[in-house]
Coordinates of C-alpha atoms and ligand atoms in Angstrom, one line a residue:
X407 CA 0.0 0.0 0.0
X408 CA 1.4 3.4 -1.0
X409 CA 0.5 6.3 0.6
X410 CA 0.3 9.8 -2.2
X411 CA 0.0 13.1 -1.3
X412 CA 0.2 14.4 -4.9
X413 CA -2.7 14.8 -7.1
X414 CA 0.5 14.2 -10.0
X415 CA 1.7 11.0 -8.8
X416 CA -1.3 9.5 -7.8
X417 CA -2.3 9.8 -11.8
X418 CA 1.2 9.0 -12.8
X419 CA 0.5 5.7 -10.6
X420 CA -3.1 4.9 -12.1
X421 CA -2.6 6.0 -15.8
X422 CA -2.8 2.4 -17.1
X423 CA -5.2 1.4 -14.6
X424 CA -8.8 -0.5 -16.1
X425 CA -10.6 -1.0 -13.2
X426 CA -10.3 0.9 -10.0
X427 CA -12.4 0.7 -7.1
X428 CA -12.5 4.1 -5.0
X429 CA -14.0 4.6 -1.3
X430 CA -13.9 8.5 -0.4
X431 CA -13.5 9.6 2.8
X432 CA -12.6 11.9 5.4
X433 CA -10.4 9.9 7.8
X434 CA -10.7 8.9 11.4
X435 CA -11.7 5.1 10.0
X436 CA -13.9 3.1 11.8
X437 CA -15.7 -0.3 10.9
X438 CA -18.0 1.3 8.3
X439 CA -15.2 2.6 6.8
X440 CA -13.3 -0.6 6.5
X441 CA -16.6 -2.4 5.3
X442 CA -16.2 -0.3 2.4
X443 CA -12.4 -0.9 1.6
X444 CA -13.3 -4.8 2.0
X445 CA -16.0 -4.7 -0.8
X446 CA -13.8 -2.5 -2.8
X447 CA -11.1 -4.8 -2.3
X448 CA -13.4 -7.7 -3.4
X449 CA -14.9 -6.7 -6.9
X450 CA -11.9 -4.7 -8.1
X451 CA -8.0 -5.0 -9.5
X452 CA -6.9 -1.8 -7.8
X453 CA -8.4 0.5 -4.5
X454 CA -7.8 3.7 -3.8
X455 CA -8.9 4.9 -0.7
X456 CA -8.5 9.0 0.1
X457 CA -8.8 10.3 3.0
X458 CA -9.7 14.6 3.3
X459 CA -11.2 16.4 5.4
X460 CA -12.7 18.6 3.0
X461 CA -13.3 22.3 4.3
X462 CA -15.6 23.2 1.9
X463 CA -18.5 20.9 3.4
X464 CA -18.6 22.2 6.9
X465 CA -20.0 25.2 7.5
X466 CA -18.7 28.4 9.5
X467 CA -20.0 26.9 13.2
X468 CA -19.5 23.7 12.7
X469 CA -16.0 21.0 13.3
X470 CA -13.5 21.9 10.4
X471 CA -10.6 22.4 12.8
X472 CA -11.7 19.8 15.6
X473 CA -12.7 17.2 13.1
X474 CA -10.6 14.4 14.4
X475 CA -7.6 13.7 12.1
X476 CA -5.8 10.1 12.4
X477 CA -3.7 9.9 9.5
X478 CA -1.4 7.2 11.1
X479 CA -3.8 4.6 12.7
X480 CA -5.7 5.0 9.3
X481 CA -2.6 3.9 7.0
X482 CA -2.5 0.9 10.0
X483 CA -6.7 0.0 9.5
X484 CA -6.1 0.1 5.9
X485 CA -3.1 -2.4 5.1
X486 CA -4.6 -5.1 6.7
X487 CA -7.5 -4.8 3.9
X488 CA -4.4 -4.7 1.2
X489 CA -5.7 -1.5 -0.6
X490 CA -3.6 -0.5 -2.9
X491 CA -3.1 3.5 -2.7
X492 CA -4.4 5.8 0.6
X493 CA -4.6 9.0 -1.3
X494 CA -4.0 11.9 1.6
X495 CA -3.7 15.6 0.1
X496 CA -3.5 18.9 1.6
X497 CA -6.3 21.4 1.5
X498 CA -3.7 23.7 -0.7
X499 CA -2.9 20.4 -3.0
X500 CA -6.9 20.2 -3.4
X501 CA -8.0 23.7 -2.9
X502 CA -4.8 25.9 -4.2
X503 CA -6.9 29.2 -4.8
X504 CA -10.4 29.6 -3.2
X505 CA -12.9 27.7 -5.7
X506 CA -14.9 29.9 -8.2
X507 CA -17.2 27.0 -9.5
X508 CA -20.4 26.2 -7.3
X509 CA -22.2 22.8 -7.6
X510 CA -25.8 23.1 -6.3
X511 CA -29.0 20.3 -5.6
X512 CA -31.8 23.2 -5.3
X513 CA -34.2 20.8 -3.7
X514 CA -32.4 17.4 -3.2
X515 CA -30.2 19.4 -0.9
X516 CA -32.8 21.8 0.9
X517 CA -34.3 18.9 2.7
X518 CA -33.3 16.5 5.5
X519 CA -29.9 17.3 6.5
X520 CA -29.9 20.5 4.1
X521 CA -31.8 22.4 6.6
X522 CA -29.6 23.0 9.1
X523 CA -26.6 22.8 6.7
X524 CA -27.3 24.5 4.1
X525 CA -23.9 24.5 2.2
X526 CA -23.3 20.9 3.1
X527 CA -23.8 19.1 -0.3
X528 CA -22.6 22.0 -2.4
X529 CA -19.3 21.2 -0.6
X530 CA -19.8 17.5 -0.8
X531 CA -20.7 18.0 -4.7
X532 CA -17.7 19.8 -5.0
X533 CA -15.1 17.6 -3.5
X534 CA -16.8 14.2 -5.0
X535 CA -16.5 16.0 -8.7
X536 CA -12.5 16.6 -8.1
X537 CA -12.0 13.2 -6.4
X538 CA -13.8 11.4 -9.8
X539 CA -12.0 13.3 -12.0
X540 CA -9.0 12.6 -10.4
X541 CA -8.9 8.9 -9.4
X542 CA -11.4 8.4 -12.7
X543 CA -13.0 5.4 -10.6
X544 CA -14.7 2.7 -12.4
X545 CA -17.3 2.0 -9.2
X546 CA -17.1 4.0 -6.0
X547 CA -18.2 3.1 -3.1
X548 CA -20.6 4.6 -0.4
X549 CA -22.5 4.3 3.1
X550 CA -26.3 3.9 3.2
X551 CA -25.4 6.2 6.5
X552 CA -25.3 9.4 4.6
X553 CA -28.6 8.5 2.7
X554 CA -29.4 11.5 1.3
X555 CA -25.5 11.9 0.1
X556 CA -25.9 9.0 -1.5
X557 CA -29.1 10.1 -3.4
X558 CA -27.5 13.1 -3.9
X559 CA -24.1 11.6 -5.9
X560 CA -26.4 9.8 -7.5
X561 CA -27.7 12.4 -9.2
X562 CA -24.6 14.2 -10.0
X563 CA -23.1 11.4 -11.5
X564 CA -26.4 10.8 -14.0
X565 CA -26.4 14.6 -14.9
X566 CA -22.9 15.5 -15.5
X567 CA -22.6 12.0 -17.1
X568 CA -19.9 10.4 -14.4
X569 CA -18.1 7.3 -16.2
X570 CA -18.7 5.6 -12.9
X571 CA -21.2 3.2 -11.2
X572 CA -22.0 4.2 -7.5
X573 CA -22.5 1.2 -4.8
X574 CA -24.1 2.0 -1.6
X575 CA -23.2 -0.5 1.4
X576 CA -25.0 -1.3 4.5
X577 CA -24.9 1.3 7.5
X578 CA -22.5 -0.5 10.0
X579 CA -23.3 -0.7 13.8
X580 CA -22.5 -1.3 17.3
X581 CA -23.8 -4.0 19.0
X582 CA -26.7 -1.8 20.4
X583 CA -27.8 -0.6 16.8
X584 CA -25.0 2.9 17.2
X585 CA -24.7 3.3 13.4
X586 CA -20.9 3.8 14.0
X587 CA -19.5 8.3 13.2
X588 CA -16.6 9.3 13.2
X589 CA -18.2 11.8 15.9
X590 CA -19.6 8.9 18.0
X591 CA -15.6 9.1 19.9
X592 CA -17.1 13.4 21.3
X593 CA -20.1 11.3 23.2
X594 CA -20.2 11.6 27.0
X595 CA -20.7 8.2 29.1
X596 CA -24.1 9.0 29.5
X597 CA -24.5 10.6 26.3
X598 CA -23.3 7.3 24.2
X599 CA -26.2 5.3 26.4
X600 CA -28.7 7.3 25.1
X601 CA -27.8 7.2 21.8
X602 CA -29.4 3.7 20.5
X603 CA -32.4 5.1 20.8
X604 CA -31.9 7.3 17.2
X605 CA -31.9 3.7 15.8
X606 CA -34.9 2.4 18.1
X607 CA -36.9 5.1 16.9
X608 CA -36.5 4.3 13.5
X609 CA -36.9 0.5 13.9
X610 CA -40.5 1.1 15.7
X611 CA -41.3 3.1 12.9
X612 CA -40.2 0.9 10.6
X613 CA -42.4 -1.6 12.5
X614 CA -45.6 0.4 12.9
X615 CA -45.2 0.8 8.7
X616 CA -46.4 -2.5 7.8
X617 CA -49.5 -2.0 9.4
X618 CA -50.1 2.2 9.4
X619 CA -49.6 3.6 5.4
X620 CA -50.4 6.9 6.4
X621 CA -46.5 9.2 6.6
X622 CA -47.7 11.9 8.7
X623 CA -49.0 9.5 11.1
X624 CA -45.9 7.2 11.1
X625 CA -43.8 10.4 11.5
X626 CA -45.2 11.6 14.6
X627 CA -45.2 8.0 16.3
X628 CA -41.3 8.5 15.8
X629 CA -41.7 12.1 17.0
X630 CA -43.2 10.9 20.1
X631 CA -40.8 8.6 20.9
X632 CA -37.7 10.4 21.1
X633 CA -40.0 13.5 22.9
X634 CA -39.7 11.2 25.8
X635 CA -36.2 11.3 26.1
X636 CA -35.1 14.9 27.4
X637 CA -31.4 14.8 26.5
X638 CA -32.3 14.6 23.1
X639 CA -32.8 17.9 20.5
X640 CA -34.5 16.7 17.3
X641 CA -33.3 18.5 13.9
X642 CA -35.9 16.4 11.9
X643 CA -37.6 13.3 12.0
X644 CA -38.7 12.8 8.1
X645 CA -40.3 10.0 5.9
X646 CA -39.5 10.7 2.3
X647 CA -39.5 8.9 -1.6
X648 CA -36.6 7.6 -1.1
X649 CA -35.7 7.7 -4.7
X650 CA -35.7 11.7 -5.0
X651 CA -36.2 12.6 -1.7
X652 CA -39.7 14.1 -2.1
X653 CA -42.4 14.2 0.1
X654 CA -45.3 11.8 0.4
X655 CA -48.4 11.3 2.2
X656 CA -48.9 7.2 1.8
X657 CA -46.4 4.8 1.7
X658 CA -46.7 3.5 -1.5
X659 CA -43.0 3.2 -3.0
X660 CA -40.0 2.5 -1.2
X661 CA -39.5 5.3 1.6
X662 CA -36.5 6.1 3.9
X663 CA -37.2 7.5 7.2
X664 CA -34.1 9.7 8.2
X665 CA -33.2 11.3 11.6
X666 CA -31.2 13.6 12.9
X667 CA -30.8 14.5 16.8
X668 CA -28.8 16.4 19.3
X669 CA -27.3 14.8 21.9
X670 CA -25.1 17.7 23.9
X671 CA -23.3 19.4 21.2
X672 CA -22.9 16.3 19.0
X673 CA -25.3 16.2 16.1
X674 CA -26.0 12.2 15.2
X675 CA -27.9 11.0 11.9
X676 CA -29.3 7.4 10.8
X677 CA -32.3 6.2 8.4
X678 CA -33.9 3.1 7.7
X679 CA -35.5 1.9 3.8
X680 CA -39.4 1.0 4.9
Ligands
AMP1735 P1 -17.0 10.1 6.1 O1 -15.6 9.8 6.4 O2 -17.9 10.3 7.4 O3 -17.2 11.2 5.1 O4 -17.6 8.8 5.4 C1 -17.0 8.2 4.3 C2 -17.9 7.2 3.8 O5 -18.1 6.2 4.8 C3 -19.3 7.7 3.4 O6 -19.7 7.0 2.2 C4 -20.1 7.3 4.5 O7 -21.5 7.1 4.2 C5 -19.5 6.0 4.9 N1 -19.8 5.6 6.3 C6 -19.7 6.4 7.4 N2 -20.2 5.7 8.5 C7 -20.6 4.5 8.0 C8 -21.2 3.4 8.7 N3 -21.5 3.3 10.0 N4 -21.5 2.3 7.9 C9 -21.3 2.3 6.6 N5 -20.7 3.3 5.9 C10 -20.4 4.4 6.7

């Protein structure tokens, strides 16, 4: 495994290169992570992993500088899944005068998460669009974690007309249903116990669904079970097409109910297909 700092040498390295799986990511690697690598690793002659912390996604209140950075242990996680190039640039290497070009998802991106960040996926957009054009990936490889990411690549990749197929991969958790972040590590004792319940919520719901059709109904049932909790600050509790990401009144396509919570000052997401 060879780690590349360059964006030169890392094409140098994959010029004659037919097939390359890619797994982007922003470091601090954790089983869901590794999940990833291992699929890439499975179905592909060479994987590139990358590993950025990419400014342009977080907004001006939010982690940038306390986003945990692990480099090292990283490198360490990712030879024992025989990758084939960790590819770690700078912000300067990726970003070397402030960007003039804008990618924006008017609605995909003003729902769900998009509310409270609101320049979240235009930085995601952003970043993904350099990373494709610059490891030219044959499939790339994402978590069902980020839903509406994934929906959201998607759609980039269709309209600018990608060469690449996008796989999404199982949400990975902890024994108690955690859906492992790398911000899970900034929960308190306490905090961490509560935390399950993010996925409980969504599991009851998921539940009540093959019974109750009616959205609004199934929403507040979710509603009303985290209200009970008083730790807990909801952002949004939302079922949605889970296709486009549109609203619906009856569950009658495949849905995804997504949440997002507070618990102290860490924000937490998870979803469920229903
Ligand atoms: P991040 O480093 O948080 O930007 O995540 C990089 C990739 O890992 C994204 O495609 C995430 O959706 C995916 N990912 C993060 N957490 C998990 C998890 N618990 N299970 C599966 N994939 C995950």
């Amino acid at each position: 495994m060879q780690i590349i700092h360059k964006i030169s040498e890392l094409n140098a390295l994959l010029k004659l290169q037919d097939n390359i799986g890619f797994v982007p990511t922003m470091g601090a690697l954790h089983a869901g992570h590794i999940a990833l690598a291992q699929v890439a690793r499975k179905k592909n002659k060479c994987v590139v992993v990358s590993i950025f912390v990419n400014p342009t996604q977080f907004g001006p209140n939010e982690d940038f500088t306390r986003y945990p950075r692990t480099l090292e242990a990283d490198c360490e996680a990712l030879t024992h899944v025989d990758i084939d190039y960790v590819f770690a640039p700078s912000v300067e290497e990726m970003y070397p005068t402030p960007s003039e070009v804008m990618i924006q998802f008017p609605r995909l991106a003003s729902v769900l998460c998009g509310r409270s960040r609101p320049t979240h996926f235009q930085g995601v957009g952003l970043i993904v669009t350099k990373l494709f054009n610059i490891v030219n990936p044959t499939i790339a490889y994402f978590g069902q974690k980020d839903f509406q990411q994934t929906v959201i690549i998607k759609r980039l990749v269709q309209e600018l007309n990608f060469n690449v197929k996008i796989e999404v991969c199982p949400t990975i958790r902890e024994v108690d249903g955690l859906a492992l972040s790398s911000r899970n590590r900034y929960l308190n004792i306490q905090e961490r116990g509560i935390a399950p319940v993010l996925f409980r919520s969504l599991q009851i719901v998921q539940e009540k669904a093959k019974k109750e059709k009616n959205v609004r109904v199934l929403v507040e049932y979710g509603k009303e079970f985290l209200s009970q909790i008083p730790e807990i600050n909801l952002d949004y509790f939302e079922i949605l097409n889970a296709y486009d990401l549109s609203e619906i009144e009856l569950l009658d396509a495949p849905a995804v109910c997504a949440a997002a919570i507070y618990l102290g000052p860490v924000r937490l997401i998870d979803n469920i297909l229903i």
